[in-house]
Coordinates of C-alpha atoms in Angstrom, one line a residue:
M1 CA -6.5 -28.9 40.2
T2 CA -7.2 -32.5 41.0
G3 CA -4.3 -35.0 40.8
R4 CA -5.6 -36.2 37.5
E5 CA -5.8 -32.7 36.1
E6 CA -2.3 -31.9 37.3
Q7 CA -1.0 -35.0 35.6
L8 CA -2.7 -34.1 32.3
D9 CA -1.4 -30.5 32.5
A10 CA 2.2 -31.7 33.1
L11 CA 2.0 -34.0 30.1
A12 CA 0.6 -31.3 27.9
R13 CA 3.4 -28.9 28.9
D14 CA 6.0 -31.7 28.1
V15 CA 4.5 -32.0 24.7
L16 CA 4.7 -28.2 24.1
R17 CA 8.3 -28.0 25.4
L18 CA 9.2 -31.0 23.2
S19 CA 7.7 -29.2 20.2
R20 CA 9.7 -26.1 21.0
N21 CA 12.9 -28.1 21.3
T22 CA 12.3 -29.9 18.1
L23 CA 11.9 -26.6 16.2
L24 CA 15.0 -25.2 17.9
V25 CA 17.1 -28.1 16.6
N26 CA 15.8 -27.8 13.1
L27 CA 15.4 -23.9 12.8
R28 CA 18.3 -22.3 14.7
F29 CA 17.4 -18.9 13.5
L30 CA 14.1 -19.1 15.5
D31 CA 16.0 -19.4 18.9
A32 CA 15.0 -16.0 20.2
A33 CA 11.4 -16.3 19.0
L34 CA 11.0 -19.7 20.5
S35 CA 12.1 -18.4 23.9
Q36 CA 9.6 -15.6 24.4
F37 CA 6.6 -17.4 25.7
T38 CA 5.1 -18.3 29.1
L39 CA 2.8 -21.4 29.1
L40 CA -0.6 -20.9 30.7
S41 CA -3.4 -23.4 30.8
G42 CA -6.3 -21.3 29.7
P43 CA -9.7 -21.0 28.1
W44 CA -8.6 -21.8 24.5
A45 CA -7.5 -25.1 23.0
L46 CA -4.4 -23.3 21.7
A47 CA -3.7 -19.6 21.3
T48 CA -1.1 -16.9 21.8
D49 CA -1.0 -13.2 22.4
G50 CA 2.7 -12.8 21.7
Q51 CA 3.7 -13.1 25.3
H52 CA 1.8 -16.3 26.5
I53 CA 0.8 -19.6 24.9
Y54 CA -2.6 -20.6 26.2
Y55 CA -3.5 -24.2 26.0
D56 CA -6.1 -26.8 27.0
P57 CA -4.2 -29.8 28.2
R58 CA -6.7 -32.3 26.8
A59 CA -6.7 -30.6 23.4
V60 CA -2.8 -30.7 23.2
L61 CA -2.7 -34.3 24.2
R62 CA -5.4 -35.3 21.7
S63 CA -3.5 -33.5 18.9
Y64 CA -0.2 -35.3 19.9
R65 CA -2.0 -38.7 20.1
A66 CA -3.5 -38.2 16.6
E67 CA -0.1 -37.3 15.0
R68 CA 3.2 -36.3 16.6
E69 CA 3.8 -33.7 14.0
G70 CA 0.6 -31.8 14.8
P71 CA 1.8 -29.9 18.0
V72 CA 5.1 -29.1 16.3
R73 CA 3.4 -27.5 13.4
D74 CA 0.9 -25.7 15.6
Y75 CA 3.7 -24.3 17.8
L76 CA 5.6 -23.1 14.7
H77 CA 2.3 -21.6 13.3
M78 CA 1.8 -19.5 16.5
V79 CA 5.5 -18.4 16.6
L80 CA 5.4 -17.2 13.0
H81 CA 2.2 -15.2 13.7
C82 CA 4.1 -13.3 16.4
V83 CA 7.3 -12.9 14.3
F84 CA 5.2 -11.3 11.5
R85 CA 3.2 -9.4 14.2
H86 CA -0.1 -10.6 13.0
N87 CA -1.4 -10.5 16.6
L88 CA -0.6 -6.8 16.9
V89 CA -3.5 -5.5 14.9
N90 CA -5.2 -2.1 15.1
T91 CA -8.3 -1.2 13.0
L92 CA -9.6 -4.0 10.7
L93 CA -12.4 -3.8 8.1
D94 CA -13.0 -7.5 8.4
R95 CA -11.6 -9.7 11.2
A96 CA -12.5 -12.9 9.4
C97 CA -10.5 -11.9 6.3
W98 CA -7.5 -11.0 8.5
D99 CA -7.6 -14.3 10.4
L100 CA -7.7 -16.3 7.1
A101 CA -5.0 -14.2 5.5
C102 CA -2.7 -14.6 8.5
D103 CA -3.2 -18.4 8.7
L104 CA -2.6 -18.8 5.0
A105 CA 0.6 -16.7 5.2
V106 CA 2.2 -18.8 8.0
E107 CA 1.1 -22.1 6.6
A108 CA 2.6 -21.2 3.3
V109 CA 5.9 -20.5 5.0
I110 CA 5.8 -23.8 6.9
Q111 CA 5.0 -25.7 3.8
E112 CA 8.0 -24.1 2.0
L113 CA 10.4 -24.9 4.9
D114 CA 9.5 -28.6 4.2
L115 CA 10.3 -29.9 7.7
P116 CA 9.5 -33.6 8.2
C117 CA 8.9 -32.9 11.9
A118 CA 6.1 -30.4 11.1
A119 CA 4.5 -32.3 8.2
A120 CA 1.0 -32.6 9.6
R121 CA -1.8 -34.1 7.6
R122 CA -3.5 -30.8 7.0
Q123 CA -0.8 -29.6 4.6
T124 CA -2.2 -32.0 2.0
A125 CA -5.6 -30.2 2.0
Q126 CA -3.9 -26.8 1.9
R127 CA -1.7 -27.4 -1.1
P128 CA -4.3 -26.8 -3.8
L129 CA -5.5 -23.6 -2.2
L130 CA -2.0 -22.2 -1.7
Q131 CA -1.0 -23.2 -5.3
S132 CA -4.1 -21.5 -6.7
L133 CA -3.1 -18.2 -4.9
R134 CA 0.4 -18.5 -6.3
D135 CA -0.9 -19.1 -9.8
Q136 CA -2.8 -15.9 -9.5
G137 CA 0.4 -14.1 -8.8
K138 CA -0.5 -13.4 -5.2
R139 CA 2.3 -12.8 -2.8
L140 CA 1.6 -15.0 0.3
T141 CA 1.9 -12.3 2.9
A142 CA -0.9 -11.5 5.3
E143 CA -1.3 -7.9 4.1
T144 CA -1.5 -8.9 0.4
L145 CA -3.9 -11.8 1.1
Y146 CA -6.1 -9.6 3.3
R147 CA -6.6 -7.0 0.5
Y148 CA -7.3 -9.9 -1.9
F149 CA -10.0 -11.4 0.3
L150 CA -11.6 -8.0 1.0
D151 CA -11.9 -7.5 -2.7
Q152 CA -13.4 -11.0 -3.2
R153 CA -16.2 -10.3 -0.7
L154 CA -16.6 -14.0 0.1
P155 CA -19.6 -15.0 2.3
P156 CA -18.7 -15.7 5.9
A157 CA -19.4 -19.4 5.4
E158 CA -16.8 -19.6 2.6
L159 CA -14.2 -17.7 4.7
Q160 CA -14.8 -20.2 7.5
R161 CA -14.5 -23.2 5.2
L162 CA -11.2 -21.9 3.8
R163 CA -9.9 -21.1 7.2
G164 CA -10.7 -24.6 8.4
M165 CA -7.9 -25.8 6.0
V166 CA -5.2 -23.7 7.6
Q167 CA -6.3 -22.9 11.2
A168 CA -4.1 -24.1 14.0
D169 CA -4.9 -21.7 16.9
D170 CA -7.5 -19.4 18.2
H171 CA -7.0 -15.7 17.4
A172 CA -9.3 -14.4 20.2
P173 CA -6.4 -13.1 22.4
W174 CA -5.2 -10.8 19.6
Y175 CA -8.3 -8.7 20.0
L176 CA -8.3 -8.4 23.8
P177 CA -6.7 -5.5 25.6
P178 CA -3.6 -6.6 27.7
Q179 CA -5.3 -6.1 31.0
S180 CA -8.2 -8.4 30.1
R181 CA -6.1 -11.4 28.9
P182 CA -6.4 -14.3 31.3
G183 CA -3.5 -15.5 33.4
L184 CA -5.0 -18.8 34.5
G185 CA -3.7 -22.0 35.9
R186 CA -0.1 -23.1 36.3
A187 CA 2.5 -21.0 34.4
D188 CA 5.7 -22.3 33.1
A189 CA 8.4 -20.5 31.1
A190 CA 8.4 -22.1 27.6
G191 CA 12.0 -21.2 26.9
G192 CA 15.2 -20.2 28.6
N193 CA 15.1 -16.5 27.6
A194 CA 12.0 -15.1 29.1
G195 CA 13.8 -12.0 30.3
H196 CA 11.9 -9.7 27.9
L197 CA 8.6 -10.8 29.4
S198 CA 6.7 -9.7 32.4
S199 CA 5.4 -12.1 35.0
P200 CA 2.9 -14.8 34.0
G201 CA -0.5 -13.4 33.4
A202 CA 0.6 -9.8 33.4
G203 CA -0.2 -8.2 30.0
M204 CA 2.4 -6.2 28.2
S205 CA 1.4 -3.2 26.2
Q206 CA 1.0 -3.6 22.5
A207 CA 3.8 -1.1 21.8
A208 CA 6.2 -3.1 24.0
L209 CA 5.3 -6.4 22.4
S210 CA 5.6 -4.9 18.9
R211 CA 9.1 -3.6 19.7
I212 CA 10.3 -7.0 21.0
W213 CA 8.9 -8.9 18.0
K214 CA 10.2 -6.4 15.5
E215 CA 13.7 -6.8 16.9
I216 CA 13.4 -10.6 16.7
A217 CA 12.2 -10.4 13.1
A218 CA 15.2 -8.2 12.2
R219 CA 17.6 -10.7 13.8
M220 CA 16.0 -13.6 11.9
Q221 CA 16.2 -11.7 8.6
T222 CA 19.9 -11.0 9.1
D223 CA 20.5 -14.6 10.0
L224 CA 18.6 -15.9 7.0
E225 CA 20.4 -13.6 4.6
T226 CA 23.9 -14.3 5.9
F227 CA 24.7 -17.3 8.1
S228 CA 21.7 -19.5 7.3
R229 CA 21.8 -18.9 3.6
L230 CA 21.1 -22.5 2.7
R231 CA 17.9 -22.5 4.7
G232 CA 17.1 -19.0 3.4
D233 CA 17.2 -20.2 -0.2
R234 CA 14.3 -22.5 0.7
A235 CA 12.4 -19.8 2.6
G236 CA 11.4 -17.2 0.1
N237 CA 8.0 -16.6 1.7
L238 CA 9.6 -16.4 5.1
V239 CA 12.1 -13.7 3.9
Q240 CA 9.3 -11.8 2.2
N241 CA 7.2 -11.7 5.3
L242 CA 10.3 -10.6 7.4
R243 CA 11.0 -7.8 5.0
A244 CA 7.4 -6.7 5.3
V245 CA 7.6 -6.4 9.1
T246 CA 11.2 -5.0 9.4
R247 CA 11.1 -2.4 6.6
E248 CA 11.4 1.2 7.4
T249 CA 8.3 3.3 6.7
Y250 CA 8.0 6.9 5.9
D251 CA 5.1 9.4 6.2
Y252 CA 4.7 11.0 2.7
A253 CA 3.1 14.1 4.1
S254 CA 6.0 14.6 6.5
F255 CA 8.4 14.1 3.7
L256 CA 6.8 16.7 1.5
R257 CA 7.3 19.2 4.3
K258 CA 11.0 18.8 3.9
F259 CA 10.7 20.8 0.7
A260 CA 9.4 23.8 2.6
V261 CA 11.2 27.1 2.7
L262 CA 11.0 30.0 5.0
G263 CA 9.0 32.8 3.3
E264 CA 6.7 35.6 4.0
A265 CA 3.0 35.2 4.1
M266 CA 0.3 37.9 4.7
K267 CA -0.7 36.9 8.2
I268 CA -0.8 38.5 11.6
N269 CA 2.0 37.3 13.8
D270 CA 0.4 37.1 17.3
D271 CA 3.7 36.0 18.9
E272 CA 5.4 39.4 18.1
F273 CA 2.4 41.6 18.8
D274 CA 2.8 43.7 22.0
Y275 CA -0.6 44.4 23.5
I276 CA 0.7 46.7 26.2
F277 CA 1.9 49.4 23.8
Y278 CA -1.1 48.9 21.6
T279 CA -3.6 49.5 24.4
Y280 CA -1.6 52.4 25.9
G281 CA -1.7 54.1 22.5
M282 CA -5.4 53.6 22.2
K283 CA -5.9 55.0 25.7
L284 CA -3.6 58.0 25.2
F285 CA -4.7 59.0 21.7
G286 CA -8.2 57.5 21.4
N287 CA -7.9 55.6 18.1
L288 CA -4.2 55.6 17.4
P289 CA -2.2 52.6 18.6
L290 CA 1.5 53.1 19.2
I291 CA 2.5 49.9 17.4
E292 CA 0.6 48.4 14.4
P293 CA 0.2 44.6 14.3
L294 CA 2.8 42.9 12.1
E295 CA 1.2 41.9 8.8
Y296 CA 3.8 39.3 8.0
Q297 CA 4.7 36.0 9.6
E298 CA 7.4 33.6 8.6
V299 CA 5.8 30.2 7.8
R300 CA 7.1 27.1 6.2
R301 CA 5.5 26.5 2.9
I302 CA 6.4 24.7 -0.3
R303 CA 7.6 27.0 -3.0
E304 CA 9.8 25.3 -5.6
F305 CA 10.2 21.6 -6.4
V306 CA 9.9 19.0 -9.2
I307 CA 7.6 16.0 -9.5
A308 CA 9.0 13.5 -12.0
I309 CA 6.7 10.7 -13.3
D310 CA 8.1 7.5 -14.8
T311 CA 5.9 6.8 -17.8
S312 CA 7.7 3.7 -18.9
G313 CA 5.6 0.7 -20.0
S314 CA 5.8 -0.9 -16.5
V315 CA 4.2 1.9 -14.7
Q316 CA 0.4 2.0 -14.6
G317 CA -1.4 5.2 -15.6
E318 CA -4.1 4.9 -12.9
L319 CA -1.4 4.6 -10.2
V320 CA 0.4 7.7 -11.5
Q321 CA -2.8 9.7 -11.4
R322 CA -3.6 8.6 -7.9
F323 CA 0.0 9.5 -6.8
V324 CA -0.3 13.0 -8.2
Q325 CA -3.7 13.4 -6.6
K326 CA -2.2 12.2 -3.3
T327 CA 0.5 14.8 -3.6
Y328 CA -2.0 17.5 -4.5
N329 CA -4.2 16.6 -1.5
I330 CA -1.2 17.1 0.8
L331 CA -0.1 20.3 -0.8
Q332 CA -3.4 22.0 -0.7
Q333 CA -3.7 21.6 3.1
E334 CA -3.5 24.7 5.1
E335 CA -0.2 26.6 4.8
S336 CA 1.2 24.2 2.2
F337 CA 1.0 26.6 -0.7
F338 CA 2.3 30.1 -1.1
K339 CA 0.0 32.2 -3.2
K340 CA 2.4 31.6 -6.0
I341 CA 4.5 28.4 -6.4
N342 CA 6.9 27.1 -9.0
L343 CA 6.2 23.4 -9.5
H344 CA 7.3 21.5 -12.6
I345 CA 5.7 18.1 -13.3
L346 CA 7.8 16.1 -15.7
Q347 CA 6.9 12.9 -17.5
C348 CA 9.8 10.8 -18.7
D349 CA 10.5 7.3 -19.9
T350 CA 13.9 7.3 -21.7
Q351 CA 13.5 11.0 -22.6
I352 CA 11.5 14.0 -21.4
Q353 CA 7.9 13.6 -22.7
E354 CA 6.2 16.6 -21.0
D355 CA 7.0 19.5 -18.7
V356 CA 4.0 21.3 -17.1
K357 CA 4.7 24.3 -15.0
I358 CA 2.3 24.9 -12.1
T359 CA 2.3 28.3 -10.4
S360 CA -1.1 28.3 -8.6
R361 CA -3.7 26.1 -7.0
E362 CA -6.0 26.8 -10.0
E363 CA -3.4 25.6 -12.4
F364 CA -2.9 22.4 -10.4
D365 CA -6.7 21.8 -10.4
R366 CA -6.7 22.3 -14.2
Y367 CA -3.8 19.9 -14.7
L368 CA -5.5 17.1 -12.7
R369 CA -8.6 17.4 -14.9
T370 CA -6.7 17.3 -18.2
M371 CA -3.7 15.0 -17.2
R372 CA -2.6 12.6 -20.0
L373 CA 0.3 10.3 -19.8
S374 CA 2.8 9.9 -22.7
G375 CA 5.9 7.8 -23.3
F376 CA 5.6 4.1 -22.3
G377 CA 9.1 3.2 -23.5
G378 CA 12.0 2.1 -21.3
T379 CA 13.2 3.7 -18.0
D380 CA 16.1 6.1 -17.7
F381 CA 16.3 8.5 -14.8
R382 CA 19.2 10.6 -16.1
P383 CA 17.2 12.8 -18.6
V384 CA 15.1 14.2 -15.8
F385 CA 18.2 15.3 -13.7
A386 CA 19.9 16.7 -16.8
Y387 CA 16.7 18.6 -17.8
V388 CA 16.4 20.0 -14.2
E389 CA 20.0 21.3 -14.4
E390 CA 19.1 23.1 -17.7
L391 CA 16.2 24.8 -15.9
R392 CA 18.4 25.9 -13.1
R393 CA 21.0 27.3 -15.4
A394 CA 18.2 29.2 -17.2
K395 CA 17.2 30.7 -13.8
E396 CA 13.8 28.9 -13.9
F397 CA 14.5 27.8 -10.3
R398 CA 15.9 30.2 -7.7
N399 CA 15.8 27.9 -4.7
L400 CA 14.9 24.4 -5.8
K401 CA 14.2 22.4 -2.6
G402 CA 13.9 18.9 -4.1
L403 CA 12.7 16.3 -6.6
I404 CA 10.2 13.5 -6.1
Y405 CA 10.4 10.7 -8.7
F406 CA 7.5 8.3 -8.8
T407 CA 8.7 5.0 -10.5
D408 CA 9.0 1.3 -10.3
G409 CA 12.7 1.8 -9.9
Y410 CA 14.1 -0.4 -12.7
G411 CA 16.1 2.1 -14.6
V412 CA 19.5 3.9 -15.0
F413 CA 20.4 6.3 -12.2
P414 CA 22.6 9.4 -12.5
A415 CA 26.2 8.8 -11.6
Q416 CA 26.6 12.0 -9.6
K417 CA 24.6 13.3 -6.6
P418 CA 22.4 16.4 -7.4
D419 CA 22.8 19.3 -4.9
Y420 CA 19.1 19.1 -3.9
P421 CA 17.2 16.4 -2.0
T422 CA 15.9 13.6 -4.2
A423 CA 13.4 10.9 -3.3
F424 CA 12.3 7.9 -5.4
V425 CA 8.8 6.9 -4.5
F426 CA 7.6 3.3 -5.0
L427 CA 4.1 1.8 -4.7
R428 CA 4.5 -1.4 -2.8
D429 CA 4.0 -4.5 -5.0
G430 CA 5.7 -7.1 -3.0
Y431 CA 8.9 -6.7 -1.0
E432 CA 11.7 -7.0 -3.6
L433 CA 12.2 -3.3 -4.2
P434 CA 15.0 -1.8 -6.3
E435 CA 17.9 -0.3 -4.6
V436 CA 18.5 3.5 -5.0
P437 CA 21.8 5.4 -4.9
S438 CA 23.1 6.3 -1.4
W439 CA 22.3 10.0 -2.0
A440 CA 18.6 9.4 -2.6
I441 CA 15.7 8.7 -0.2
R442 CA 13.6 5.6 -0.9
L443 CA 9.9 6.0 0.0
V444 CA 7.4 3.2 -0.1
L445 CA 3.7 3.8 -0.3
E446 CA 1.1 1.1 0.4
P447 CA -1.8 0.9 -2.1
E448 CA -4.2 2.0 0.6
E449 CA -2.3 5.3 1.0
L450 CA -3.3 6.2 -2.6

């Protein structure tokens, strides 16, 4: 660098450190997040990969000269991208939609926080767009907005126009492998807690970055919901996004396998077959092996369980059918079904509306073709558990391994724990999900999973 360039770089780093300290004073719950970056002068006007903040000194200084709030808002914008792990993307159908959705999500959070130190002029242009999305009932999280813009199929020019209202940084580093991210120019630790990070310019793996930022998000969520409750009350979108990235996820296919029981299936067990005695017998007697191959093998397959469907007025029929289809698709995979099963599919709102017994794959196929929902009243979970107990007393089940209840969750739960595993399955529609009793498993499926 020339002397002039070094001077500009030093001033730009001062502006970025000042922006960080301003945020730290106003948003104490962001202390860990704000301390995770190394500053690198690099090829982008402003960008982050979750480990570094890349900046062009002239671009930073121009922004600061235009309005002092601009760099503060831009810094907060980048930090929130990392907290929500927007930068840790895998497969995307449309990168432009994802970029727009992420920028909208973080700008909505910043607008709601209502910080005078981050009140840049662009928020005036954003306000009608964000309000329009709220009026449509859209939850302002990146995942929800991404699905929305995918469905809208907007032309590239329109996506770019909308993003121009909310863009603060370049997302190019998000899509680069760690080893190809630049480590250019002078480096400077942006905060006092860079211990999680590798040396400047060295790219961390996506898994390591994801783990760090998930821990930070969990700490922020705890802080907002406890010690910083006053700020949390003004940060609904922030809490929603934090719940999205810190929630526990379950694999539905793996969960179904928990209902498996050990049973016999007609299949050669190669592990218990002794070829030495077999070949010796064939050699000694010509065509008579000493030991016949075992025709049975113990395998784990689903034999008996219950699928309960909430048919109250708040549950959509199309989603129910897709859930049953999803369950069927998993069950019909290799070694999921015994030749005969004992599956009861119950429909219930405040009372049992239907009980269909399935004993074979053919009956399941027929049920899917003719399935009709009935009920559409209120929601009460207790009748299903009482009815299942009646079936057990009548010896309808010999070894019931579990019950899966597909519902929106707003109903009356049984007071006592059943003596078989129970799961309540929700389709994600936002992040305020009902609590379930301590004895039940709560599963959340994304719309894409159905």
